[in-house]
PDB file of C-alpha atoms in Angstrom:
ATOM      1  CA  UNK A   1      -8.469 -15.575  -3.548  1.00 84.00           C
ATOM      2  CA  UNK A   2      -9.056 -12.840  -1.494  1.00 90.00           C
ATOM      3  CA  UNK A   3     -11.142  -9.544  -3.079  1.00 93.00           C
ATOM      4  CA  UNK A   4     -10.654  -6.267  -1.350  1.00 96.00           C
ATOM      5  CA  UNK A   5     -14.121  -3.787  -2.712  1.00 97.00           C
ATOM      6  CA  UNK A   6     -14.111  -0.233  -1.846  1.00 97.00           C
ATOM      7  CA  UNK A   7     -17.584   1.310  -2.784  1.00 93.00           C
ATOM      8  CA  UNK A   8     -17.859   4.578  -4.158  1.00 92.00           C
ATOM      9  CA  UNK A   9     -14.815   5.234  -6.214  1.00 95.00           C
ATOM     10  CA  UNK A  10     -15.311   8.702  -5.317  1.00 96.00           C
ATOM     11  CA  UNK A  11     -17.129  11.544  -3.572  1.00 95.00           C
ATOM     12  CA  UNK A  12     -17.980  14.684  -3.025  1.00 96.00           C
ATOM     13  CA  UNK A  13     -19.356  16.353   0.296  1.00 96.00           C
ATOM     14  CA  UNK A  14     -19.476  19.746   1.469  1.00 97.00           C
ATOM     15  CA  UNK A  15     -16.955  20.692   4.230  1.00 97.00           C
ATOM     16  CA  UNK A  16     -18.213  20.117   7.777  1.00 97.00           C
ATOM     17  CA  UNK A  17     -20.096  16.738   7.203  1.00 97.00           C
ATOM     18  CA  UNK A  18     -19.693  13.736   8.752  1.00 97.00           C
ATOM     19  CA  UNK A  19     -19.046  10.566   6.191  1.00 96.00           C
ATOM     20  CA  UNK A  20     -18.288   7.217   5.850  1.00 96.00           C
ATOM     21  CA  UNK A  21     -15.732   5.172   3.551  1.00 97.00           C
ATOM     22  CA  UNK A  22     -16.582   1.677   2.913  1.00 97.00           C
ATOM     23  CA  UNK A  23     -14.155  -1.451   2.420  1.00 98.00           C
ATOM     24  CA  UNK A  24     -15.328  -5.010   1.908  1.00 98.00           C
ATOM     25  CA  UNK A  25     -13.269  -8.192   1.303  1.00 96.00           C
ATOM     26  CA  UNK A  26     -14.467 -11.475   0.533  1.00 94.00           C
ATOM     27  CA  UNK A  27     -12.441 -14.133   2.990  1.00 91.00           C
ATOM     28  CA  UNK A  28     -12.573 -13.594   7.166  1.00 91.00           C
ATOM     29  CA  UNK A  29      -9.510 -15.167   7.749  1.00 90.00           C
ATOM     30  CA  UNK A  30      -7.155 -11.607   7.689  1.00 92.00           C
ATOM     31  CA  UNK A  31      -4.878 -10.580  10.891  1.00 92.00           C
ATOM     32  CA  UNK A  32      -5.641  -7.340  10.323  1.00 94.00           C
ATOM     33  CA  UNK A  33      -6.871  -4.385   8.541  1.00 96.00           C
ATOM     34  CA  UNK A  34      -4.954  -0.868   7.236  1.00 97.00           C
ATOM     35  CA  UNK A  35      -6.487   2.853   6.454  1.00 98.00           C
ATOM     36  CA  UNK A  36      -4.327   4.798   4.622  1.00 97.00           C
ATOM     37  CA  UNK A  37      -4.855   8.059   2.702  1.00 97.00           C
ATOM     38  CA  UNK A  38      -2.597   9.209  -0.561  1.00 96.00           C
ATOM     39  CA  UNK A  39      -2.508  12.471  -1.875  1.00 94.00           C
ATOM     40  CA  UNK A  40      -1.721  13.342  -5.326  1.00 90.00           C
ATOM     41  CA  UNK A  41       1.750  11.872  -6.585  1.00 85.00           C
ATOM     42  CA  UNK A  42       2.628  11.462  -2.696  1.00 87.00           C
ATOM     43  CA  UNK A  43       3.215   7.947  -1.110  1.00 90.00           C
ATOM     44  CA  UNK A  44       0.996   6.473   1.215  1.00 95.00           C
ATOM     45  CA  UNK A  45       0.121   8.072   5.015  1.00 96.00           C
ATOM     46  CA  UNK A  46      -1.264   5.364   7.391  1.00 95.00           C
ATOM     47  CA  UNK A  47      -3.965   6.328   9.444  1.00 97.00           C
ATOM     48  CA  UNK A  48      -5.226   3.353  11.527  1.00 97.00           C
ATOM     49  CA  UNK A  49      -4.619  -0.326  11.888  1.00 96.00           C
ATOM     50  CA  UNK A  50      -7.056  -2.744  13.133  1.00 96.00           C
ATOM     51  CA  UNK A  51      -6.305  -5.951  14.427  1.00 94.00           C
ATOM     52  CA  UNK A  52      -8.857  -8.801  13.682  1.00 93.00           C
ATOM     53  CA  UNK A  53      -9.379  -9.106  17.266  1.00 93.00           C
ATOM     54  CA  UNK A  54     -10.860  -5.750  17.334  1.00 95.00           C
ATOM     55  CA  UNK A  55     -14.051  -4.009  16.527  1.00 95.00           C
ATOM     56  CA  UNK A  56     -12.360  -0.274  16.100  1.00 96.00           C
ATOM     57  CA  UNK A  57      -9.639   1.734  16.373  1.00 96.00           C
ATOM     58  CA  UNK A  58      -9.885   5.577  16.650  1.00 97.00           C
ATOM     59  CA  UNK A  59      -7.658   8.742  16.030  1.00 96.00           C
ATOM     60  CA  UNK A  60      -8.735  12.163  16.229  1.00 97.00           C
ATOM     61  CA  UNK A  61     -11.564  12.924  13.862  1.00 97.00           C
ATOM     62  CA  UNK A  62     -11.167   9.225  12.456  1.00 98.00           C
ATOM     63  CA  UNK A  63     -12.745   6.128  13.414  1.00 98.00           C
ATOM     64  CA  UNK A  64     -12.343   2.503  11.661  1.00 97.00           C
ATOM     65  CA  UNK A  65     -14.587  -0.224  12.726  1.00 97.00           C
ATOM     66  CA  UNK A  66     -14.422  -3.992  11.565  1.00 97.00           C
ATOM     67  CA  UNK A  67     -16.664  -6.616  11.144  1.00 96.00           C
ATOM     68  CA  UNK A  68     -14.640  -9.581  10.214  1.00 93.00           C
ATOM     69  CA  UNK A  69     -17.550 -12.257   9.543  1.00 92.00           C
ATOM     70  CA  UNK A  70     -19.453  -9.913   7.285  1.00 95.00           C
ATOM     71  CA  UNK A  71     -15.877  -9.167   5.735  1.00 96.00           C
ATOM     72  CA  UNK A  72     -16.646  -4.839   6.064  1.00 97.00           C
ATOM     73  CA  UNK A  73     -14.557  -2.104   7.442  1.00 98.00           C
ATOM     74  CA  UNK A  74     -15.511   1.686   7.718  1.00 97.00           C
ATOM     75  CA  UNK A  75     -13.941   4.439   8.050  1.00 97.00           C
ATOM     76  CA  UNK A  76     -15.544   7.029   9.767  1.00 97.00           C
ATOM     77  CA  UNK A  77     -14.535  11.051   8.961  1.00 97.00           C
ATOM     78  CA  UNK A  78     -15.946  13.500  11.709  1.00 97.00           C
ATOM     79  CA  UNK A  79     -16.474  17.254  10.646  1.00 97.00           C
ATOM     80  CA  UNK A  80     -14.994  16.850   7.235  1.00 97.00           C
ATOM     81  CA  UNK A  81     -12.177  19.457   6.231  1.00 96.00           C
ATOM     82  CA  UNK A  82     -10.878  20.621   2.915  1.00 95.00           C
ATOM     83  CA  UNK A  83      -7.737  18.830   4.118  1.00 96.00           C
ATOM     84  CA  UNK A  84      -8.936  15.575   3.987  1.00 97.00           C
ATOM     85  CA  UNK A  85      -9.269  15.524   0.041  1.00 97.00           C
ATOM     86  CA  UNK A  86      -7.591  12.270  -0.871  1.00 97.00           C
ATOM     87  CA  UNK A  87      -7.620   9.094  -2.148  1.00 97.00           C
ATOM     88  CA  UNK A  88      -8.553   6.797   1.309  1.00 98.00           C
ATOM     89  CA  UNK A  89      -7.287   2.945   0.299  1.00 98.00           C
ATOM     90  CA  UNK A  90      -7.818  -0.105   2.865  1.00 98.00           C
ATOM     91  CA  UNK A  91      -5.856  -3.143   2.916  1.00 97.00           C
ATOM     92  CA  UNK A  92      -6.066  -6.336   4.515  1.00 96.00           C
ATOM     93  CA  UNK A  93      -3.369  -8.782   5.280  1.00 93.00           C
ATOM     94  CA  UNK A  94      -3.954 -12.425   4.894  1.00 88.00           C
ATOM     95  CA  UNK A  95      -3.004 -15.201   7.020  1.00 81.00           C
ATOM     96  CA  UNK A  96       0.214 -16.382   6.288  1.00 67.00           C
ATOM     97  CA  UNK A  97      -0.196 -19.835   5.015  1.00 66.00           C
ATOM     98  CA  UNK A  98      -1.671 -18.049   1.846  1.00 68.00           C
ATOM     99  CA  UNK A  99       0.341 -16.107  -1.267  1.00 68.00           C
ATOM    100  CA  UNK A 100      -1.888 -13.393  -1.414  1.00 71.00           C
ATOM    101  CA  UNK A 101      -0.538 -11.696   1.946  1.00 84.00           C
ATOM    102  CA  UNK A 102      -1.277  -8.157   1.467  1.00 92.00           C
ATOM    103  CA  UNK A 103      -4.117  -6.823  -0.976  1.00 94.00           C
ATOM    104  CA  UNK A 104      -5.401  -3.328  -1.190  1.00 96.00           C
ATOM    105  CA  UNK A 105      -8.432  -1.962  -2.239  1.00 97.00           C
ATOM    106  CA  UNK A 106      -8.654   0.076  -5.630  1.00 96.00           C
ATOM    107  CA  UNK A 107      -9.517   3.561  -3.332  1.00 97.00           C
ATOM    108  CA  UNK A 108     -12.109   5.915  -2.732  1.00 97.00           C
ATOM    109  CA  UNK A 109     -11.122   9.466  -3.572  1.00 97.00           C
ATOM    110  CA  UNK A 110     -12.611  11.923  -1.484  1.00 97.00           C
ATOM    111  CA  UNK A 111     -12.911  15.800  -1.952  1.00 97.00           C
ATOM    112  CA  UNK A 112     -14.256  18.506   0.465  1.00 97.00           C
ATOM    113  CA  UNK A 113     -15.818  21.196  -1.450  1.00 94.00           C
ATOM    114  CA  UNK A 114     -15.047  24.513   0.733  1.00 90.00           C
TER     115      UNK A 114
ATOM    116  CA  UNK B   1      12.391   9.884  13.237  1.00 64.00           C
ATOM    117  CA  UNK B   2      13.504   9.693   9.321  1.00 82.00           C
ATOM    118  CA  UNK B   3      10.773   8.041   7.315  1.00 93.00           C
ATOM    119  CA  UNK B   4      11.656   5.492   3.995  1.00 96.00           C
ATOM    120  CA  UNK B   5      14.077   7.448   2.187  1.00 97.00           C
ATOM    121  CA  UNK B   6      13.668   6.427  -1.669  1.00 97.00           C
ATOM    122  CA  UNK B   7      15.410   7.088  -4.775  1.00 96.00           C
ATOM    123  CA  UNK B   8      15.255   8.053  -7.358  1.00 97.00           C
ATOM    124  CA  UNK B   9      11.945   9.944  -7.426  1.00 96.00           C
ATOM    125  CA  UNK B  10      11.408  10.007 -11.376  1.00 97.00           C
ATOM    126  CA  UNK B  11      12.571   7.761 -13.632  1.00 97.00           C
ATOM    127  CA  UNK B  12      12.491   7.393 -18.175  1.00 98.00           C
ATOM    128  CA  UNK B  13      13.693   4.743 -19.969  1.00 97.00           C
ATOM    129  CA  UNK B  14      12.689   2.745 -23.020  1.00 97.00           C
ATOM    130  CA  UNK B  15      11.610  -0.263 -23.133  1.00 96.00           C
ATOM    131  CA  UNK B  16      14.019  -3.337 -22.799  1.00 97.00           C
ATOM    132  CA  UNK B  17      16.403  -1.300 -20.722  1.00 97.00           C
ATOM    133  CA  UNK B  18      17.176  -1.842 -17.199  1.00 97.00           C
ATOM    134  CA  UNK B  19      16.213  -0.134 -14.443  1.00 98.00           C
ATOM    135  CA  UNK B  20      17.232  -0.049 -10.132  1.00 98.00           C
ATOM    136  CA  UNK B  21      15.256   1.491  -7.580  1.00 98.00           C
ATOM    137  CA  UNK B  22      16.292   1.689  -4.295  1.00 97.00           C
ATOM    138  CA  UNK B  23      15.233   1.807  -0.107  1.00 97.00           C
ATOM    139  CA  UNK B  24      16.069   2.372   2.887  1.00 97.00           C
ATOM    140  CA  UNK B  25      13.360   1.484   5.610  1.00 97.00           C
ATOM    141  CA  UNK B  26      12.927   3.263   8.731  1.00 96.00           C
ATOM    142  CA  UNK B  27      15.934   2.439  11.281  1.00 94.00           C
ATOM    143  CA  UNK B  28      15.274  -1.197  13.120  1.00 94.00           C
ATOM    144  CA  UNK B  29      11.689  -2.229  11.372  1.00 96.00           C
ATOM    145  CA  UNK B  30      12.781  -5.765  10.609  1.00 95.00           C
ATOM    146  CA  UNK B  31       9.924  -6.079   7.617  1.00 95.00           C
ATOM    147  CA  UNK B  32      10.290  -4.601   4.224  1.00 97.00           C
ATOM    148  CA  UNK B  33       8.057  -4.301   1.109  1.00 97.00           C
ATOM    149  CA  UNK B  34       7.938  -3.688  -2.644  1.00 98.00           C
ATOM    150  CA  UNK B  35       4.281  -2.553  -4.074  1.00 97.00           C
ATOM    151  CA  UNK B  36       3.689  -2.223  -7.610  1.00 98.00           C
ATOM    152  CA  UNK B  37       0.766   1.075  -8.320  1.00 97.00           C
ATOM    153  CA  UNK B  38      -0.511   1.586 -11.409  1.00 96.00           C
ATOM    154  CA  UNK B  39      -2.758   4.766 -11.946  1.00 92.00           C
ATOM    155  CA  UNK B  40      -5.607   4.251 -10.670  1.00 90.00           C
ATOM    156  CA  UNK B  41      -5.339   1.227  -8.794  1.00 93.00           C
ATOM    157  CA  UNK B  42      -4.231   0.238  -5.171  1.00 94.00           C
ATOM    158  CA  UNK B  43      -0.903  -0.458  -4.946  1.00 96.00           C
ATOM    159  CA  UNK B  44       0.216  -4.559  -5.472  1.00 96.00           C
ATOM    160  CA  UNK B  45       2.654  -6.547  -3.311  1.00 95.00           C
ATOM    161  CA  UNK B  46       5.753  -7.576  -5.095  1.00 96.00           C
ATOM    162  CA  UNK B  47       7.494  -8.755  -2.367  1.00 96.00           C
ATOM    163  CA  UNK B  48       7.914  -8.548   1.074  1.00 94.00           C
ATOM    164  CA  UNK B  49      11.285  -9.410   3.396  1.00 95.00           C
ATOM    165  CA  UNK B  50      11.835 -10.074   7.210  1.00 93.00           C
ATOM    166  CA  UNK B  51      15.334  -9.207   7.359  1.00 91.00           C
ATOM    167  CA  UNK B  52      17.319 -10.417   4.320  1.00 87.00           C
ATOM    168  CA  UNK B  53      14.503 -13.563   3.860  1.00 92.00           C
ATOM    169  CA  UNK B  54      12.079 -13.076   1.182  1.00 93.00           C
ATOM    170  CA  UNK B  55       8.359 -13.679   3.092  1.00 90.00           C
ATOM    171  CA  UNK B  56       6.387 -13.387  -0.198  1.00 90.00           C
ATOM    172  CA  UNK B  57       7.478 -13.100  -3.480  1.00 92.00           C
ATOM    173  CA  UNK B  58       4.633 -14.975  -5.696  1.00 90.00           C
ATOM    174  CA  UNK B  59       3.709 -11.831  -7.595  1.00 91.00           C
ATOM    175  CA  UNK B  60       6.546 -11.118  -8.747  1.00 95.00           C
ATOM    176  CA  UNK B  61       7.437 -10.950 -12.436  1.00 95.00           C
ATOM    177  CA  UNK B  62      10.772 -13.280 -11.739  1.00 95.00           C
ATOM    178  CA  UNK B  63      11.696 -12.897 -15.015  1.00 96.00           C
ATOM    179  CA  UNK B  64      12.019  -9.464 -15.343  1.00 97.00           C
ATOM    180  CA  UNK B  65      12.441  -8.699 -11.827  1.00 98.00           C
ATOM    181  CA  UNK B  66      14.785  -9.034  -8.992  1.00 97.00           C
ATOM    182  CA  UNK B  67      15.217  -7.562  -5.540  1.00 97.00           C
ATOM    183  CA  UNK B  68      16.955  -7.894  -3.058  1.00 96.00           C
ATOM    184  CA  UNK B  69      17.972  -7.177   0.723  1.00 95.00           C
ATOM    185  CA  UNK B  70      21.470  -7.273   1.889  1.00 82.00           C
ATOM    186  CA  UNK B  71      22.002  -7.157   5.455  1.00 86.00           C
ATOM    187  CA  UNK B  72      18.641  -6.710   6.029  1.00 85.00           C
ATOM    188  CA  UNK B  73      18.430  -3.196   6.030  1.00 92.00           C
ATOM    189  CA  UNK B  74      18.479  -1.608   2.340  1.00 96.00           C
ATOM    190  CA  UNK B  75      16.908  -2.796  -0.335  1.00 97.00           C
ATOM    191  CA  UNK B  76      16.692  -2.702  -4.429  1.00 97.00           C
ATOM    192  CA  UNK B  77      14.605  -3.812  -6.899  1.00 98.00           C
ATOM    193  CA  UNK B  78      15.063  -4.123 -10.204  1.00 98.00           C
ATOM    194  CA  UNK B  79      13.800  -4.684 -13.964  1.00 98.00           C
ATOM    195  CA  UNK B  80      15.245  -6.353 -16.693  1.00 97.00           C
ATOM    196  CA  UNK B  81      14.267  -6.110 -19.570  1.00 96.00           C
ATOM    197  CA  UNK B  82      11.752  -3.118 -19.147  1.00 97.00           C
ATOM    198  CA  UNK B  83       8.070  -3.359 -20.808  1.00 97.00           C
ATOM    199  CA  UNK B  84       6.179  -0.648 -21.527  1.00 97.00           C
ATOM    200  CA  UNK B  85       3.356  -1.860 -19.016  1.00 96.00           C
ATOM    201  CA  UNK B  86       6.036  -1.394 -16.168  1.00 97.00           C
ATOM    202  CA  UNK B  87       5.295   2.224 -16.049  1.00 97.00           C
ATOM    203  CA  UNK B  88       3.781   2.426 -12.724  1.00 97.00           C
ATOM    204  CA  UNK B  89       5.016   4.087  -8.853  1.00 97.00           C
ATOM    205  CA  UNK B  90       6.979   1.577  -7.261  1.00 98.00           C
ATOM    206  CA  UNK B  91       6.687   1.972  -3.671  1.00 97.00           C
ATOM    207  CA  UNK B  92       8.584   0.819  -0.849  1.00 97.00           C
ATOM    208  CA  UNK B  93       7.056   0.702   2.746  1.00 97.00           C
ATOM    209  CA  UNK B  94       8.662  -0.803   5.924  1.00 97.00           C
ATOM    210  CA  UNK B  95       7.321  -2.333   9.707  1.00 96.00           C
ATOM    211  CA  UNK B  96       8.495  -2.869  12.710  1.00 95.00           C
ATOM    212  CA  UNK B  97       7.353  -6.904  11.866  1.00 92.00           C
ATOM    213  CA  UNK B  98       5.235  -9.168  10.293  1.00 86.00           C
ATOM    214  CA  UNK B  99       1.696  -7.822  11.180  1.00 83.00           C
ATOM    215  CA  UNK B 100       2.530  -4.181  12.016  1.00 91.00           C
ATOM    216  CA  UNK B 101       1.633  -0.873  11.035  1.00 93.00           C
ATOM    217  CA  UNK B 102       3.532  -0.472   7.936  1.00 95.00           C
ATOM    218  CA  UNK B 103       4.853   3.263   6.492  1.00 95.00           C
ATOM    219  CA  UNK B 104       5.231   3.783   3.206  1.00 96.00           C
ATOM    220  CA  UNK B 105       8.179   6.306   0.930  1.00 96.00           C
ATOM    221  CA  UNK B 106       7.714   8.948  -1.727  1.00 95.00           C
ATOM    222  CA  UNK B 107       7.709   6.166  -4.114  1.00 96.00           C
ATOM    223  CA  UNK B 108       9.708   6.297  -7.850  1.00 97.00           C
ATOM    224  CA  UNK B 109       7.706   7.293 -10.639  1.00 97.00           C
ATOM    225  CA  UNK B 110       8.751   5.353 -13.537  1.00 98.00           C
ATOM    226  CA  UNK B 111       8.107   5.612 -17.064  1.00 97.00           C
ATOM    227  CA  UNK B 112       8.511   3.296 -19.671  1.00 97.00           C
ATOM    228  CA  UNK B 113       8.581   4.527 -23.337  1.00 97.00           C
TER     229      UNK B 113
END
């Protein structure tokens, strides 16, 4: 059954720093791989989607990377605003000859102290 | 482009009472999903359509809930009876298939008392 780990459950930074999000899951065999961020009592914005075929996918100040045989993804936050205080949650979607299809990760919330 | 309208946004009942919740996905994504969050956790999969044909339904609490997907385009899910560990968001989320990018509503905050 697959296990999606995302390591801290929360932290702090000052504004400006670079930083990294972590997301692990236990079984390689996933099509693909999903950043989102959710602010408070909002729904969830998607920020990048990685294929398993790839290594990274990049958008503005964000960069995901994958590494699907050691089963870790980061996300990568450039210059760190206050704007990006969030919760950051990664999900991974199973092959499809499996029940669990789609399984997120319990979230790392993030705030950027001014 | 309209994102996934849902409604309603809030929702308080007591317990063994029924509830609906309902969807509408983003215009022509063919893929449409249910996700149970409770606080403090990352949302879980309910159930997930392609078009009007349930893809994945094996966490679903069938029997207590029910959804559904006429035509393929809106959807509703619903609980009956309601337990008190139902209060959770439901949210709804849609793609353009299978393995895409998927984009996710407001969500319904529901509360079961």
């Amino acid at each position: 059954k697959q296990e999606v780990t995302q390591i801290p459950a929360a932290l702090s930074v000052p504004e400006g720093e670079n930083l990294v999000l972590n997301c692990s899951f236990t079984d390689s065999a996933i099509y693909n791989l999903q950043w989102f961020r959710q602010d408070p009592g909002k729904g969830l914005t998607s920020l990048l989607l990685i294929q398993s075929s790839q290594r990274e996918q990049t958008s503005g100040r964000l960069n995901a990377s994958l590494d699907k045989s050691s089963g870790r993804s980061t996300l990568y936050i450039a210059a760190s605003q206050p704007g990006d205080s969030a919760t950051y949650l990664c999900a991974v979607t199973n092959l499809m000859n499996r029940d669990d299809k789609i399984i997120f990760g319990k979230g790392t919330r993030l705030h950027i102290l001014p | 482009e309209a994102g996934v309208a849902q409604s309603p946004r809030y929702k308080i009942i007591e317990k063994r009472q029924s509830v609906a919740f309902w969807c509408n996905p983003i215009s022509g994504h063919a893929t449409l999903y249910w996700y149970q969050q409770i606080l403090g956790q990352g949302p879980k999969l309910l159930i997930q359509f392609q078009n009007n044909g349930v893809v994945d339904d094996s966490q679903l609490p069938k029997d207590r809930f029910s959804a559904e997907r006429l035509k393929g385009v809106d959807s509703t899910l619903k609980i009956q009876p309601a337990k008190l560990e139902d209060s959770a968001v439901y949210l709804c989320a849609s793609s353009l298939g299978l393995y895409n990018e998927q984009f996710f509503g407001p969500g319904t905050r529901l509360t079961v008392l």
